[in-house]
mmCIF file of C-alpha atoms in Angstrom:
data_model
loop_
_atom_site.group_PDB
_atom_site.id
_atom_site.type_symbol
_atom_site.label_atom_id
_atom_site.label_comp_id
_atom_site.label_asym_id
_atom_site.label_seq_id
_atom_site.Cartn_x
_atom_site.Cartn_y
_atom_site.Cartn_z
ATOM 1 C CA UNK F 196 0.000 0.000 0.000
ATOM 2 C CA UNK F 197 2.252 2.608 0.609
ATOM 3 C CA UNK F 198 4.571 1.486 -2.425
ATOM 4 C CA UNK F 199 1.477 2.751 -3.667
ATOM 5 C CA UNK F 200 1.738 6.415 -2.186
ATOM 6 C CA UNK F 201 4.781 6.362 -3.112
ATOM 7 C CA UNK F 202 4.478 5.991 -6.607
ATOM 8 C CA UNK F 203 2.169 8.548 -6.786
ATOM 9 C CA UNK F 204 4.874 10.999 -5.095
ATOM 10 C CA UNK F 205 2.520 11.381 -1.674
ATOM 11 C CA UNK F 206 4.337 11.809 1.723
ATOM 12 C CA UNK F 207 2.455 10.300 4.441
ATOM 13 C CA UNK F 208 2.627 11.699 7.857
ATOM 14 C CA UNK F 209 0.845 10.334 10.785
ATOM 15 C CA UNK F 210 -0.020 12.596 13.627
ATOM 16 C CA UNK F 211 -1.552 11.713 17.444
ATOM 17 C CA UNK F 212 -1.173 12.957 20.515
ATOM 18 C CA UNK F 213 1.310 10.294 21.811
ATOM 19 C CA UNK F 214 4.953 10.852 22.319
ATOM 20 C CA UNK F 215 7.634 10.112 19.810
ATOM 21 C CA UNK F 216 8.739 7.938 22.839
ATOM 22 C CA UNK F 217 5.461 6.255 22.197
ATOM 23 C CA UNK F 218 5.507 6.162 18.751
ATOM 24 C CA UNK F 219 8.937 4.316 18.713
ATOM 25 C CA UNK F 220 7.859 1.724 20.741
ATOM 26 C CA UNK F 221 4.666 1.295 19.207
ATOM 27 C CA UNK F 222 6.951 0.794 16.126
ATOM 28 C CA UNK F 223 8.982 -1.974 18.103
ATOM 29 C CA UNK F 224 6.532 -3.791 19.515
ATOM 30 C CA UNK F 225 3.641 -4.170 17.283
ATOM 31 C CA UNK F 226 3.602 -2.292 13.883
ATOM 32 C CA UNK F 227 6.490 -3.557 13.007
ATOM 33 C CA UNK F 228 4.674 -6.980 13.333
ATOM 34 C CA UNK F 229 2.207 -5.938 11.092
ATOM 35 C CA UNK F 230 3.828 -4.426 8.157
ATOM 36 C CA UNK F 231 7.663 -5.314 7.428
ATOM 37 C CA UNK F 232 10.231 -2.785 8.701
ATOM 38 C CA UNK F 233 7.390 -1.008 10.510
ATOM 39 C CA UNK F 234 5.873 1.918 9.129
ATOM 40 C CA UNK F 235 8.116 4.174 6.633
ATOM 41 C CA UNK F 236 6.573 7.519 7.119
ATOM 42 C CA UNK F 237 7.321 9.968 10.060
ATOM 43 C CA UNK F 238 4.947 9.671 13.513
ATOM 44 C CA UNK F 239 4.541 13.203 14.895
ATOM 45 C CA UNK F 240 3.719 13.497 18.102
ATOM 46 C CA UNK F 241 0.934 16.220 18.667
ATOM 47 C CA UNK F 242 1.342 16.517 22.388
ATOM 48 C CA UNK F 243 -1.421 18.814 23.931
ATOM 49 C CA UNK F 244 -3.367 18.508 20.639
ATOM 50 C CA UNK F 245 -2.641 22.034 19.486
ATOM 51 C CA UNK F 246 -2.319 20.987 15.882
ATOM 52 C CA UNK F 247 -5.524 18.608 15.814
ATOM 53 C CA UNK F 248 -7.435 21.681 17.480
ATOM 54 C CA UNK F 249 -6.548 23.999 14.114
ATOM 55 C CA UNK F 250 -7.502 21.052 11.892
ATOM 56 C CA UNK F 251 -10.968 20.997 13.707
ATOM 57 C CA UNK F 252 -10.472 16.747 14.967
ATOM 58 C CA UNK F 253 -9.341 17.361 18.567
ATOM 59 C CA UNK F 254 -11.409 16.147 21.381
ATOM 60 C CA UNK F 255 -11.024 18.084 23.981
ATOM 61 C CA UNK F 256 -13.515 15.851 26.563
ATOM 62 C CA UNK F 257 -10.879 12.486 25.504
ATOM 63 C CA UNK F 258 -7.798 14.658 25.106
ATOM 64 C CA UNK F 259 -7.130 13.192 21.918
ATOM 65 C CA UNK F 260 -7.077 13.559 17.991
ATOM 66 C CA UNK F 261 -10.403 11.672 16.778
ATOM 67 C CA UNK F 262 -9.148 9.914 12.823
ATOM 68 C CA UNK F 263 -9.066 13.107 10.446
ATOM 69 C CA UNK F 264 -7.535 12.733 7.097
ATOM 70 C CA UNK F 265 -6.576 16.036 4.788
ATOM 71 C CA UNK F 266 -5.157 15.765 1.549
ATOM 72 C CA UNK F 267 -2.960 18.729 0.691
ATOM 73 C CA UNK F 268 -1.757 19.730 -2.876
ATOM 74 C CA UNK F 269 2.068 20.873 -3.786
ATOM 75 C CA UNK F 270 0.571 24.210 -3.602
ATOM 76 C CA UNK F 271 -0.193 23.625 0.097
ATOM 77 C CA UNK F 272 -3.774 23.986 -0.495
ATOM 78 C CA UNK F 273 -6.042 21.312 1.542
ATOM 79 C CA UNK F 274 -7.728 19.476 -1.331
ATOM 80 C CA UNK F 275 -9.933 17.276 0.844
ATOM 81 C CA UNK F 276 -10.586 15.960 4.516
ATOM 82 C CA UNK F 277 -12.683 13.102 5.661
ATOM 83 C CA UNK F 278 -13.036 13.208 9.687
ATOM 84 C CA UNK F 279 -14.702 9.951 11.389
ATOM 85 C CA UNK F 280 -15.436 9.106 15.239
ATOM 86 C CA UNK F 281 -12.744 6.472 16.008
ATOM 87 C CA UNK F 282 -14.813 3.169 15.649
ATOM 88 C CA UNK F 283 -14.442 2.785 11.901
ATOM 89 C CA UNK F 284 -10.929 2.659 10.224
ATOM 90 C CA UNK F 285 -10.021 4.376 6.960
ATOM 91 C CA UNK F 286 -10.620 3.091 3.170
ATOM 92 C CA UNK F 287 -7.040 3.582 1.868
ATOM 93 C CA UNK F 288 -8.720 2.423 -1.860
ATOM 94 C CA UNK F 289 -10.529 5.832 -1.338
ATOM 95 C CA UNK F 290 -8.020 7.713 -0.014
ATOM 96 C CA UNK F 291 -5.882 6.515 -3.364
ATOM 97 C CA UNK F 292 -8.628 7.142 -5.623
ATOM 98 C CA UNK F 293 -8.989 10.848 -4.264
ATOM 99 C CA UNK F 294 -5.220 11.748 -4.884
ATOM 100 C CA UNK F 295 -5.504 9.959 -8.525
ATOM 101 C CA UNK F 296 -8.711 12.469 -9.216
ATOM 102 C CA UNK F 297 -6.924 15.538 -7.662
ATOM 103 C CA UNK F 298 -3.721 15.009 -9.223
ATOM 104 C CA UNK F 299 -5.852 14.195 -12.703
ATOM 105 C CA UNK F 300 -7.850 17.637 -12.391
ATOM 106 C CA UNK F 301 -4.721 19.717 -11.842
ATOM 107 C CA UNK F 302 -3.058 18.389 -14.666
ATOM 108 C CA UNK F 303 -5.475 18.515 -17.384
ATOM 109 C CA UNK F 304 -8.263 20.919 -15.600
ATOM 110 C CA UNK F 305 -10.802 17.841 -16.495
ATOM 111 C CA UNK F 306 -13.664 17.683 -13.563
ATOM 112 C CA UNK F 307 -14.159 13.794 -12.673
ATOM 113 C CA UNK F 308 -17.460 13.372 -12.171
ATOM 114 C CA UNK F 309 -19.086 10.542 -8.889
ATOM 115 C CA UNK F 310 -17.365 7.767 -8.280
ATOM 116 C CA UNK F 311 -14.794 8.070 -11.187
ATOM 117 C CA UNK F 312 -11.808 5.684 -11.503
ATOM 118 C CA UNK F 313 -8.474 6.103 -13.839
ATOM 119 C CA UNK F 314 -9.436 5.861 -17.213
ATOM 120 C CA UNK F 315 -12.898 6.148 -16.828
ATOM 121 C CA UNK F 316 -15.182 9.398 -18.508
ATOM 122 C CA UNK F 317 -14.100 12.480 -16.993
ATOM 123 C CA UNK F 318 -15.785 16.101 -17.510
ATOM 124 C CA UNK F 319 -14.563 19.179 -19.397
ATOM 125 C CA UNK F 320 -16.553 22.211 -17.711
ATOM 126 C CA UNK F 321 -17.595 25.282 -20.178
ATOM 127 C CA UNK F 322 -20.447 26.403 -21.794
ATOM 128 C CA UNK F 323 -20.797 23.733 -24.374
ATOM 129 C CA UNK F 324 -21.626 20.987 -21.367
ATOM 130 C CA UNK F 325 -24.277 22.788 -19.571
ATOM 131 C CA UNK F 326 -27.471 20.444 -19.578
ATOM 132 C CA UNK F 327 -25.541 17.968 -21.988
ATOM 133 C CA UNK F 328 -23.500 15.992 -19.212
ATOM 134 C CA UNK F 329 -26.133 13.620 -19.559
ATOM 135 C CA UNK F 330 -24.690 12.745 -23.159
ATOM 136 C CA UNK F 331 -20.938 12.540 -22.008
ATOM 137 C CA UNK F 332 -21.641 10.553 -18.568
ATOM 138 C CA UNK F 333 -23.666 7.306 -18.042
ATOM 139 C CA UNK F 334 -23.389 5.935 -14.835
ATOM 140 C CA UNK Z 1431 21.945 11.980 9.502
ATOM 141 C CA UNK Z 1432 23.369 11.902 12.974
ATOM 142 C CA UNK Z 1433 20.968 11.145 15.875
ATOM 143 C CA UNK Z 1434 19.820 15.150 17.348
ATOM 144 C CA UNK Z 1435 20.391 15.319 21.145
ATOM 145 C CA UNK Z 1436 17.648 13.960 23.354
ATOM 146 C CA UNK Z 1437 15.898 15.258 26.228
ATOM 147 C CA UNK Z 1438 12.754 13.872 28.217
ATOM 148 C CA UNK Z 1439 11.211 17.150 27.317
ATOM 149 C CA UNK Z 1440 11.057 18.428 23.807
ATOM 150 C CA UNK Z 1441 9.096 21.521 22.650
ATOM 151 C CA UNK Z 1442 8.008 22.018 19.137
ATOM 152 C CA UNK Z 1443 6.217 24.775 17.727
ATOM 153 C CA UNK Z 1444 2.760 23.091 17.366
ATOM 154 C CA UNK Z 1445 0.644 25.151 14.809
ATOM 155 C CA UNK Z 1446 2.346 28.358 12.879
ATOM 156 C CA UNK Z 1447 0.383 30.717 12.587
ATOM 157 C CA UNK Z 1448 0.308 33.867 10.840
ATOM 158 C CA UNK Z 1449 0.501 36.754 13.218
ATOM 159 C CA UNK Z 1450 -2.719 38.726 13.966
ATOM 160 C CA UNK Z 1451 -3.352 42.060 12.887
ATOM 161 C CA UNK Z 1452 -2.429 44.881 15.069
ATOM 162 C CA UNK Z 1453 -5.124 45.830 17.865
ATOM 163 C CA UNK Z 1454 -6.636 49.202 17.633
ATOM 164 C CA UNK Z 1455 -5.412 51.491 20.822
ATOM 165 C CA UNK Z 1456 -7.449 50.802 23.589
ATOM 166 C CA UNK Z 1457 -9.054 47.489 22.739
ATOM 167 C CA UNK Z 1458 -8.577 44.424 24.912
ATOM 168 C CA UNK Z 1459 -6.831 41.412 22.815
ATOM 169 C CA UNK Z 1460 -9.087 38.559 21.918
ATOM 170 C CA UNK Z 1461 -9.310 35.823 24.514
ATOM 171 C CA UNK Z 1462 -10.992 33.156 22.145
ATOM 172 C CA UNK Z 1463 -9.733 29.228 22.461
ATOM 173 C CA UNK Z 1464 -7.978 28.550 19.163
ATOM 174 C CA UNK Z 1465 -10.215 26.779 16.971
ATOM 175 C CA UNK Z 1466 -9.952 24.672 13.341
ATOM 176 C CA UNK Z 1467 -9.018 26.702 10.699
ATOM 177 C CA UNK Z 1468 -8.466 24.185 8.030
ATOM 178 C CA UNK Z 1469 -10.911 24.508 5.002
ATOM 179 C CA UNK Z 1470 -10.513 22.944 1.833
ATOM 180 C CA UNK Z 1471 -9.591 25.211 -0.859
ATOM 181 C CA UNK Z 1472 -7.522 27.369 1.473
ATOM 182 C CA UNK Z 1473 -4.237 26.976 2.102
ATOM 183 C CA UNK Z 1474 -2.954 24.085 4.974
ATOM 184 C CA UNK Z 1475 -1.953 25.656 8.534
ATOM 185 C CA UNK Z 1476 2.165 24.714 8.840
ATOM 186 C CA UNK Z 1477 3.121 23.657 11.924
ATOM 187 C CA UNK Z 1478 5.800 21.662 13.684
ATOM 188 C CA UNK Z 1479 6.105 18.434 15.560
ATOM 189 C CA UNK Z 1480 8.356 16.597 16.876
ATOM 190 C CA UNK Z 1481 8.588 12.690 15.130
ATOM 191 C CA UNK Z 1482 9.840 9.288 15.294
ATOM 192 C CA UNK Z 1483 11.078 7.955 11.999
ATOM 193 C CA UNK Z 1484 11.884 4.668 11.278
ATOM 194 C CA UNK Z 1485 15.781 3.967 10.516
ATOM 195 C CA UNK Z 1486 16.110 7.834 11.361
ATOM 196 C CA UNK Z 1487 15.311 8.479 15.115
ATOM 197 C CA UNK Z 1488 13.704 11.107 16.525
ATOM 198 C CA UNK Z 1489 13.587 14.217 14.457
ATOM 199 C CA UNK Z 1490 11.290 17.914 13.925
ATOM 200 C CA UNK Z 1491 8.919 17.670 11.001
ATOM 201 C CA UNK Z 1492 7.718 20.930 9.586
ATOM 202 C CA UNK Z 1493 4.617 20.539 7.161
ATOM 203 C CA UNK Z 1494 6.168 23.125 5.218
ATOM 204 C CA UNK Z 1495 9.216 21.549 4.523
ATOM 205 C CA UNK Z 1496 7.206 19.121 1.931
ATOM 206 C CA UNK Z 1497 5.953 22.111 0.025
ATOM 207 C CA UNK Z 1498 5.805 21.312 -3.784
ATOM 208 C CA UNK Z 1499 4.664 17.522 -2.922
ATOM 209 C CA UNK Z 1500 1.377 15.932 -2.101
ATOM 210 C CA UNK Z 1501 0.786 15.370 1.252
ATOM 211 C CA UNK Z 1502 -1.303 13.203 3.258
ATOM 212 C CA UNK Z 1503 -2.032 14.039 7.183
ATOM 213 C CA UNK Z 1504 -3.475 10.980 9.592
ATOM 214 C CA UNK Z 1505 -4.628 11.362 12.704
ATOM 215 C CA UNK Z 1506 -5.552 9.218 14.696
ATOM 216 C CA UNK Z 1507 -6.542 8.505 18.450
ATOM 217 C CA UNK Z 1508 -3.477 6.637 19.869
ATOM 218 C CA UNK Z 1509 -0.999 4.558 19.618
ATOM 219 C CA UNK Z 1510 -1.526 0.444 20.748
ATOM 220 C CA UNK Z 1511 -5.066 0.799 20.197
ATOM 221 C CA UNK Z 1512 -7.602 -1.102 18.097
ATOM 222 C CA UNK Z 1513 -8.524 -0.172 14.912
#
């Protein structure tokens, strides 16, 4: 998976309100057992949660980060962010399929339209497709 | 890249944020919490953290530093737990 990222040319940082004491040995002990070598990208720690709080996903009553996710473009613009309550895990598929869609649209200036997938239909936007996307797109 | 000295206590910068405009004589600064700022379409809030890297040690991250790249920030609730 994040052979995948890489290829893509994504840097992956992980953020929570652990230590990097914490982090390492979370490294040592059990990630590490879970994907070989451990995890590649950097573990910040976010002590205090002062950087969750300006992202809008720390909980102040639990004193931790709840699971936000931001993608941000090389123009340091914050292209998307999916926030969920801490039960349910992440879809990386999605998260893959978002950066493929954003990087798409800022090199051609194509819209992808629901649900798109590389190499599918995707939209040009201008006068000429107004009330005729019907024609271009079939879901 | 040689190991950076380590202490038990370690402070980064957190968020960086650009500085407020100036008050007006006379008025009382704002005593508001901080709260999120991050939109899409606007531009990400830098900040800096302090990070464990695997085959690297302990080093600061700034999110600024990876200007010109993608990006992808995780949170997450805590290390050693469940899902």
């Amino acid at each position: 998976m994040y052979d995948e990222f890489k290829a893509l040319g994504v840097v992956v940082l992980s953020l929570s309100t652990d230590s990097r004491f914490i982090h390492k040995m979370w490294q040592e002990y059990e990630l590490s057992k879970m994907v070989k070598g451990g995890v590649p990208f950097p573990m910040l720690s976010d002590g205090g949660g002062k950087i969750g709080t300006v992202y809008g996903v720390y909980d102040e009553a639990a004193g931790v980060d709840i699971r936000g996710r931001f993608i941000i473009d090389p123009d340091f613009v914050i292209r998307a962010m999916e926030v969920l309550t801490p039960e349910v895990g992440r879809n990386p598929k999605e998260l893959i399929r978002q950066i493929k869609a954003f990087q798409h649209v800022v090199a051609t200036g194509e819209v992808t339209p629901s649900g798109w997938e590389p190499g599918q239909v995707t939209l040009k936007p201008g006068p000429a497709l107004v009330g005729r996307v019907w024609e271009v797109w079939k879901p | 890249m040689p190991e950076l000295k380590e202490g038990c206590v370690k402070p980064a910068r957190g968020p960086i944020l650009p500085a407020p405009p100036p008050l007006l004589a006379g008025a009382t600064p704002p005593q508001e919490a901080p709260k999120m700022l991050a939109r899409v379409g606007k531009e990400a809030i830098d900040f800096e953290a302090t990070a464990f890297v695997e085959g690297v040690g302990f080093q600061p991250v700034k999110l600024s530093d990876y200007k010109g790249k993608w990006i992808v920030l995780c949170f997450y609730p805590g290390d050693f737990t469940f899902v």
